[in-house]
């Protein structure tokens, strides 16, 4: 008999690499989106061998489909729902998850990296530095500003006049680096022609 104080798991049982199940409680957290997984919501468990032993890392099934579709495919091939203590009554068809994955991939590709320059789509937005409107069709520069979101810091995009960029980069809550700025702006703004980019950079001026 063992007298180990807390070993709830039977020793070295062979655990399957994947489990798909309705969450048995609301206590697990999705490793992809970091939000809680509500009880009964479908989740994918991926077996991980860590320093504290072997166990499952949980992901919302939908989050897993978006970010690690290959593993979802494997789990489906192995019919991982049969590994659940209580197998879920139904799981979405794989081609539905494939679509989720493709859409999210597409979105990620289209998302622009800060900093970038673009023509202002309307005349309604104000420059976050000088608070004046940015004229429709004129070039604006999108920088990052650190904002508190719950208890973590996120980067929010802010619209800035090119001639207000240098001063904004010196603000304490600006999360865009002045170092290498021109190069980053250029490579993140692929739709902007070289001539326009030159003009924007001239207007931005010297950042030293
Ligand atoms: Zn998630
Ligand atoms: Zn301005």
PDB file of C-alpha atoms and ligand atoms in Angstrom:
ATOM      1  CA  UNK A   1       0.000   0.000   0.000  1.00  0.00           C
ATOM      2  CA  UNK A   2       1.203   3.451  -0.819  1.00  0.00           C
ATOM      3  CA  UNK A   3       1.102   6.199   1.722  1.00  0.00           C
ATOM      4  CA  UNK A   4       1.676   9.048  -0.709  1.00  0.00           C
ATOM      5  CA  UNK A   5      -0.496  11.855   0.665  1.00  0.00           C
ATOM      6  CA  UNK A   6      -2.242  12.967  -2.520  1.00  0.00           C
ATOM      7  CA  UNK A   7      -2.228  10.830  -5.619  1.00  0.00           C
ATOM      8  CA  UNK A   8      -5.779  10.827  -6.927  1.00  0.00           C
ATOM      9  CA  UNK A   9      -4.805   9.440 -10.326  1.00  0.00           C
ATOM     10  CA  UNK A  10      -4.088   5.724 -10.602  1.00  0.00           C
ATOM     11  CA  UNK A  11      -0.344   5.269 -11.242  1.00  0.00           C
ATOM     12  CA  UNK A  12       0.841   5.435 -14.865  1.00  0.00           C
ATOM     13  CA  UNK A  13      -2.427   4.664 -16.526  1.00  0.00           C
ATOM     14  CA  UNK A  14      -2.227   4.991 -20.292  1.00  0.00           C
ATOM     15  CA  UNK A  15      -4.048   8.185 -21.125  1.00  0.00           C
ATOM     16  CA  UNK A  16      -5.232   8.756 -24.701  1.00  0.00           C
ATOM     17  CA  UNK A  17      -3.603  11.751 -26.445  1.00  0.00           C
ATOM     18  CA  UNK A  18      -6.915  13.566 -26.980  1.00  0.00           C
ATOM     19  CA  UNK A  19     -10.278  13.868 -25.310  1.00  0.00           C
ATOM     20  CA  UNK A  20     -13.305  15.692 -26.700  1.00  0.00           C
ATOM     21  CA  UNK A  21     -16.044  16.201 -24.148  1.00  0.00           C
ATOM     22  CA  UNK A  22     -18.528  18.596 -22.662  1.00  0.00           C
ATOM     23  CA  UNK A  23     -16.677  20.332 -19.809  1.00  0.00           C
ATOM     24  CA  UNK A  24     -17.499  18.508 -16.592  1.00  0.00           C
ATOM     25  CA  UNK A  25     -17.297  21.716 -14.538  1.00  0.00           C
ATOM     26  CA  UNK A  26     -16.725  25.414 -15.164  1.00  0.00           C
ATOM     27  CA  UNK A  27     -13.279  25.322 -13.647  1.00  0.00           C
ATOM     28  CA  UNK A  28     -11.056  24.676 -16.662  1.00  0.00           C
ATOM     29  CA  UNK A  29      -9.510  27.475 -18.660  1.00  0.00           C
ATOM     30  CA  UNK A  30      -8.971  27.531 -22.404  1.00  0.00           C
ATOM     31  CA  UNK A  31      -5.248  27.627 -23.177  1.00  0.00           C
ATOM     32  CA  UNK A  32      -5.959  29.376 -26.468  1.00  0.00           C
ATOM     33  CA  UNK A  33      -8.201  32.295 -25.486  1.00  0.00           C
ATOM     34  CA  UNK A  34      -7.443  32.131 -21.729  1.00  0.00           C
ATOM     35  CA  UNK A  35     -11.105  32.443 -20.869  1.00  0.00           C
ATOM     36  CA  UNK A  36     -12.976  29.974 -18.703  1.00  0.00           C
ATOM     37  CA  UNK A  37     -14.699  27.017 -20.308  1.00  0.00           C
ATOM     38  CA  UNK A  38     -18.340  26.861 -19.219  1.00  0.00           C
ATOM     39  CA  UNK A  39     -19.725  23.585 -17.971  1.00  0.00           C
ATOM     40  CA  UNK A  40     -21.039  21.401 -20.833  1.00  0.00           C
ATOM     41  CA  UNK A  41     -19.236  23.459 -23.523  1.00  0.00           C
ATOM     42  CA  UNK A  42     -17.300  21.203 -25.874  1.00  0.00           C
ATOM     43  CA  UNK A  43     -13.593  21.184 -25.123  1.00  0.00           C
ATOM     44  CA  UNK A  44     -10.555  19.435 -26.520  1.00  0.00           C
ATOM     45  CA  UNK A  45      -8.036  18.009 -24.077  1.00  0.00           C
ATOM     46  CA  UNK A  46      -4.492  17.591 -25.373  1.00  0.00           C
ATOM     47  CA  UNK A  47      -2.301  15.313 -23.315  1.00  0.00           C
ATOM     48  CA  UNK A  48       0.829  17.086 -22.097  1.00  0.00           C
ATOM     49  CA  UNK A  49       3.755  15.575 -20.270  1.00  0.00           C
ATOM     50  CA  UNK A  50       4.947  18.279 -17.958  1.00  0.00           C
ATOM     51  CA  UNK A  51       7.307  18.534 -15.012  1.00  0.00           C
ATOM     52  CA  UNK A  52       4.411  17.842 -12.621  1.00  0.00           C
ATOM     53  CA  UNK A  53       3.163  14.800 -14.410  1.00  0.00           C
ATOM     54  CA  UNK A  54       0.882  14.011 -17.262  1.00  0.00           C
ATOM     55  CA  UNK A  55      -2.410  15.730 -17.792  1.00  0.00           C
ATOM     56  CA  UNK A  56      -4.705  17.472 -20.237  1.00  0.00           C
ATOM     57  CA  UNK A  57      -4.458  21.033 -21.410  1.00  0.00           C
ATOM     58  CA  UNK A  58      -7.940  22.186 -22.312  1.00  0.00           C
ATOM     59  CA  UNK A  59      -9.099  24.323 -25.212  1.00  0.00           C
ATOM     60  CA  UNK A  60     -12.578  25.293 -26.333  1.00  0.00           C
ATOM     61  CA  UNK A  61     -13.139  22.973 -29.287  1.00  0.00           C
ATOM     62  CA  UNK A  62     -13.819  26.046 -31.432  1.00  0.00           C
ATOM     63  CA  UNK A  63     -10.656  27.817 -30.283  1.00  0.00           C
ATOM     64  CA  UNK A  64      -8.655  24.687 -31.026  1.00  0.00           C
ATOM     65  CA  UNK A  65     -10.213  24.534 -34.490  1.00  0.00           C
ATOM     66  CA  UNK A  66      -9.106  28.105 -35.151  1.00  0.00           C
ATOM     67  CA  UNK A  67      -5.557  27.827 -33.903  1.00  0.00           C
ATOM     68  CA  UNK A  68      -4.529  24.142 -33.979  1.00  0.00           C
ATOM     69  CA  UNK A  69      -6.681  22.517 -36.581  1.00  0.00           C
ATOM     70  CA  UNK A  70      -4.224  19.667 -37.243  1.00  0.00           C
ATOM     71  CA  UNK A  71      -4.647  18.411 -33.713  1.00  0.00           C
ATOM     72  CA  UNK A  72      -8.415  18.690 -33.984  1.00  0.00           C
ATOM     73  CA  UNK A  73      -8.231  16.581 -37.144  1.00  0.00           C
ATOM     74  CA  UNK A  74      -6.154  13.970 -35.315  1.00  0.00           C
ATOM     75  CA  UNK A  75      -8.594  13.957 -32.429  1.00  0.00           C
ATOM     76  CA  UNK A  76     -11.464  13.418 -34.864  1.00  0.00           C
ATOM     77  CA  UNK A  77      -9.590  10.603 -36.612  1.00  0.00           C
ATOM     78  CA  UNK A  78      -9.164   8.935 -33.235  1.00  0.00           C
ATOM     79  CA  UNK A  79     -12.807   9.622 -32.345  1.00  0.00           C
ATOM     80  CA  UNK A  80     -11.567  11.259 -29.176  1.00  0.00           C
ATOM     81  CA  UNK A  81     -15.115  11.749 -27.887  1.00  0.00           C
ATOM     82  CA  UNK A  82     -15.044   8.050 -27.016  1.00  0.00           C
ATOM     83  CA  UNK A  83     -12.304   8.869 -24.504  1.00  0.00           C
ATOM     84  CA  UNK A  84     -14.639  11.081 -22.493  1.00  0.00           C
ATOM     85  CA  UNK A  85     -16.061   9.833 -19.210  1.00  0.00           C
ATOM     86  CA  UNK A  86     -19.434  10.825 -20.625  1.00  0.00           C
ATOM     87  CA  UNK A  87     -19.141  11.005 -24.417  1.00  0.00           C
ATOM     88  CA  UNK A  88     -20.922  14.107 -25.784  1.00  0.00           C
ATOM     89  CA  UNK A  89     -24.188  13.474 -27.579  1.00  0.00           C
ATOM     90  CA  UNK A  90     -23.002  15.198 -30.708  1.00  0.00           C
ATOM     91  CA  UNK A  91     -19.952  17.052 -31.964  1.00  0.00           C
ATOM     92  CA  UNK A  92     -19.837  19.469 -34.907  1.00  0.00           C
ATOM     93  CA  UNK A  93     -18.808  17.919 -38.229  1.00  0.00           C
ATOM     94  CA  UNK A  94     -15.146  18.408 -39.036  1.00  0.00           C
ATOM     95  CA  UNK A  95     -15.826  20.436 -42.173  1.00  0.00           C
ATOM     96  CA  UNK A  96     -17.658  23.001 -40.052  1.00  0.00           C
ATOM     97  CA  UNK A  97     -14.569  23.339 -37.868  1.00  0.00           C
ATOM     98  CA  UNK A  98     -12.430  23.512 -40.998  1.00  0.00           C
ATOM     99  CA  UNK A  99     -14.461  26.516 -42.118  1.00  0.00           C
ATOM    100  CA  UNK A 100     -14.000  28.161 -38.728  1.00  0.00           C
ATOM    101  CA  UNK A 101     -10.277  27.618 -39.120  1.00  0.00           C
ATOM    102  CA  UNK A 102     -10.137  29.049 -42.637  1.00  0.00           C
ATOM    103  CA  UNK A 103     -12.136  32.135 -41.662  1.00  0.00           C
ATOM    104  CA  UNK A 104      -9.978  32.858 -38.671  1.00  0.00           C
ATOM    105  CA  UNK A 105      -6.819  32.346 -40.722  1.00  0.00           C
ATOM    106  CA  UNK A 106      -8.095  34.809 -43.280  1.00  0.00           C
ATOM    107  CA  UNK A 107      -8.908  37.359 -40.586  1.00  0.00           C
ATOM    108  CA  UNK A 108      -5.457  37.017 -39.095  1.00  0.00           C
ATOM    109  CA  UNK A 109      -3.842  37.619 -42.461  1.00  0.00           C
ATOM    110  CA  UNK A 110      -5.924  40.727 -43.023  1.00  0.00           C
ATOM    111  CA  UNK A 111      -5.283  42.200 -39.608  1.00  0.00           C
ATOM    112  CA  UNK A 112      -2.797  44.989 -39.923  1.00  0.00           C
ATOM    113  CA  UNK A 113       0.276  45.220 -37.777  1.00  0.00           C
ATOM    114  CA  UNK A 114       0.827  48.430 -35.825  1.00  0.00           C
ATOM    115  CA  UNK A 115       2.305  50.839 -36.845  1.00  0.00           C
ATOM    116  CA  UNK A 116       0.799  51.315 -40.274  1.00  0.00           C
ATOM    117  CA  UNK A 117      -0.348  54.191 -42.465  1.00  0.00           C
ATOM    118  CA  UNK A 118      -3.613  54.399 -44.385  1.00  0.00           C
ATOM    119  CA  UNK A 119      -5.936  56.997 -45.877  1.00  0.00           C
ATOM    120  CA  UNK A 120      -8.558  58.105 -43.356  1.00  0.00           C
ATOM    121  CA  UNK A 121     -11.789  56.362 -44.418  1.00  0.00           C
ATOM    122  CA  UNK A 122     -13.968  59.198 -43.075  1.00  0.00           C
ATOM    123  CA  UNK A 123     -13.471  62.654 -41.647  1.00  0.00           C
ATOM    124  CA  UNK A 124     -15.011  61.745 -38.331  1.00  0.00           C
ATOM    125  CA  UNK A 125     -12.012  60.466 -36.379  1.00  0.00           C
ATOM    126  CA  UNK A 126      -9.908  62.832 -34.336  1.00  0.00           C
ATOM    127  CA  UNK A 127      -6.166  62.611 -33.940  1.00  0.00           C
ATOM    128  CA  UNK A 128      -5.513  61.182 -30.489  1.00  0.00           C
ATOM    129  CA  UNK A 129      -2.624  63.572 -30.064  1.00  0.00           C
ATOM    130  CA  UNK A 130      -3.957  67.024 -31.020  1.00  0.00           C
ATOM    131  CA  UNK A 131      -7.664  66.159 -30.936  1.00  0.00           C
ATOM    132  CA  UNK A 132      -8.227  67.783 -34.357  1.00  0.00           C
ATOM    133  CA  UNK A 133     -10.162  65.889 -37.024  1.00  0.00           C
ATOM    134  CA  UNK A 134      -8.179  63.900 -39.559  1.00  0.00           C
ATOM    135  CA  UNK A 135      -9.437  64.947 -42.977  1.00  0.00           C
ATOM    136  CA  UNK A 136     -11.091  62.242 -45.060  1.00  0.00           C
ATOM    137  CA  UNK A 137      -8.665  60.705 -47.534  1.00  0.00           C
ATOM    138  CA  UNK A 138      -5.608  62.259 -45.918  1.00  0.00           C
ATOM    139  CA  UNK A 139      -3.032  59.855 -44.577  1.00  0.00           C
ATOM    140  CA  UNK A 140      -3.204  58.851 -40.941  1.00  0.00           C
ATOM    141  CA  UNK A 141      -0.782  56.766 -38.952  1.00  0.00           C
ATOM    142  CA  UNK A 142      -2.000  54.079 -36.564  1.00  0.00           C
ATOM    143  CA  UNK A 143       0.107  53.703 -33.430  1.00  0.00           C
ATOM    144  CA  UNK A 144      -0.338  51.555 -30.340  1.00  0.00           C
ATOM    145  CA  UNK A 145      -1.388  52.852 -26.955  1.00  0.00           C
ATOM    146  CA  UNK A 146      -1.100  50.712 -23.838  1.00  0.00           C
ATOM    147  CA  UNK A 147      -4.438  50.422 -22.080  1.00  0.00           C
ATOM    148  CA  UNK A 148      -5.443  48.458 -19.033  1.00  0.00           C
ATOM    149  CA  UNK A 149      -7.935  45.752 -19.827  1.00  0.00           C
ATOM    150  CA  UNK A 150      -9.102  43.986 -16.704  1.00  0.00           C
ATOM    151  CA  UNK A 151      -5.795  43.302 -15.006  1.00  0.00           C
ATOM    152  CA  UNK A 152      -3.699  43.039 -18.125  1.00  0.00           C
ATOM    153  CA  UNK A 153      -2.230  45.537 -20.549  1.00  0.00           C
ATOM    154  CA  UNK A 154      -3.380  45.537 -24.150  1.00  0.00           C
ATOM    155  CA  UNK A 155      -2.418  47.611 -27.128  1.00  0.00           C
ATOM    156  CA  UNK A 156      -5.196  49.770 -28.534  1.00  0.00           C
ATOM    157  CA  UNK A 157      -4.809  51.299 -32.008  1.00  0.00           C
ATOM    158  CA  UNK A 158      -4.878  55.099 -32.087  1.00  0.00           C
ATOM    159  CA  UNK A 159      -5.120  57.331 -35.161  1.00  0.00           C
ATOM    160  CA  UNK A 160      -2.558  60.079 -35.426  1.00  0.00           C
ATOM    161  CA  UNK A 161      -1.750  62.837 -37.944  1.00  0.00           C
ATOM    162  CA  UNK A 162       1.627  62.169 -39.539  1.00  0.00           C
ATOM    163  CA  UNK A 163       2.882  65.491 -38.150  1.00  0.00           C
ATOM    164  CA  UNK A 164       1.776  64.463 -34.644  1.00  0.00           C
ATOM    165  CA  UNK A 165       3.586  61.100 -34.723  1.00  0.00           C
ATOM    166  CA  UNK A 166       6.952  62.245 -33.346  1.00  0.00           C
ATOM    167  CA  UNK A 167       5.390  63.758 -30.225  1.00  0.00           C
ATOM    168  CA  UNK A 168       3.042  60.818 -29.717  1.00  0.00           C
ATOM    169  CA  UNK A 169       5.927  58.359 -29.803  1.00  0.00           C
ATOM    170  CA  UNK A 170       7.395  60.172 -26.808  1.00  0.00           C
ATOM    171  CA  UNK A 171       4.237  59.813 -24.733  1.00  0.00           C
ATOM    172  CA  UNK A 172       4.528  57.447 -21.839  1.00  0.00           C
ATOM    173  CA  UNK A 173       1.574  55.234 -22.778  1.00  0.00           C
ATOM    174  CA  UNK A 174       2.617  54.900 -26.412  1.00  0.00           C
ATOM    175  CA  UNK A 175       3.551  51.261 -26.983  1.00  0.00           C
ATOM    176  CA  UNK A 176       5.031  51.779 -30.452  1.00  0.00           C
ATOM    177  CA  UNK A 177       8.803  52.003 -30.552  1.00  0.00           C
ATOM    178  CA  UNK A 178      10.464  55.018 -32.139  1.00  0.00           C
ATOM    179  CA  UNK A 179      13.419  52.810 -32.966  1.00  0.00           C
ATOM    180  CA  UNK A 180      13.117  51.377 -36.459  1.00  0.00           C
ATOM    181  CA  UNK A 181       9.793  53.191 -36.851  1.00  0.00           C
ATOM    182  CA  UNK A 182      10.103  54.248 -40.498  1.00  0.00           C
ATOM    183  CA  UNK A 183      11.050  50.730 -41.609  1.00  0.00           C
ATOM    184  CA  UNK A 184       8.218  49.126 -39.641  1.00  0.00           C
ATOM    185  CA  UNK A 185       5.684  51.632 -40.918  1.00  0.00           C
ATOM    186  CA  UNK A 186       6.757  50.999 -44.470  1.00  0.00           C
ATOM    187  CA  UNK A 187       6.668  47.200 -44.291  1.00  0.00           C
ATOM    188  CA  UNK A 188       3.301  47.171 -42.464  1.00  0.00           C
ATOM    189  CA  UNK A 189       1.627  49.454 -45.016  1.00  0.00           C
ATOM    190  CA  UNK A 190       1.845  47.400 -48.177  1.00  0.00           C
ATOM    191  CA  UNK A 191      -1.075  49.064 -49.928  1.00  0.00           C
ATOM    192  CA  UNK A 192       0.480  52.491 -49.569  1.00  0.00           C
ATOM    193  CA  UNK A 193       2.524  53.506 -52.608  1.00  0.00           C
ATOM    194  CA  UNK A 194       6.185  54.358 -52.170  1.00  0.00           C
ATOM    195  CA  UNK A 195       5.557  57.965 -53.190  1.00  0.00           C
ATOM    196  CA  UNK A 196       2.801  58.401 -50.588  1.00  0.00           C
ATOM    197  CA  UNK A 197       4.912  56.676 -47.966  1.00  0.00           C
ATOM    198  CA  UNK A 198       7.801  59.042 -48.681  1.00  0.00           C
ATOM    199  CA  UNK A 199       5.444  61.972 -48.186  1.00  0.00           C
ATOM    200  CA  UNK A 200       4.129  60.531 -44.912  1.00  0.00           C
ATOM    201  CA  UNK A 201       7.647  59.943 -43.639  1.00  0.00           C
ATOM    202  CA  UNK A 202       8.651  63.477 -44.604  1.00  0.00           C
ATOM    203  CA  UNK A 203       5.677  64.828 -42.697  1.00  0.00           C
ATOM    204  CA  UNK A 204       6.524  62.665 -39.697  1.00  0.00           C
ATOM    205  CA  UNK A 205      10.003  64.141 -39.774  1.00  0.00           C
ATOM    206  CA  UNK A 206      13.019  63.261 -37.739  1.00  0.00           C
ATOM    207  CA  UNK A 207      12.317  60.960 -34.802  1.00  0.00           C
ATOM    208  CA  UNK A 208      15.613  61.381 -33.001  1.00  0.00           C
TER     209      UNK A 208
HETATM  210 ZN1  LIG B   1     -11.091  29.426 -25.947  1.00  0.00          ZN
HETATM  211 ZN1  LIG B   2      -2.780  65.556 -34.681  1.00  0.00          ZN
END
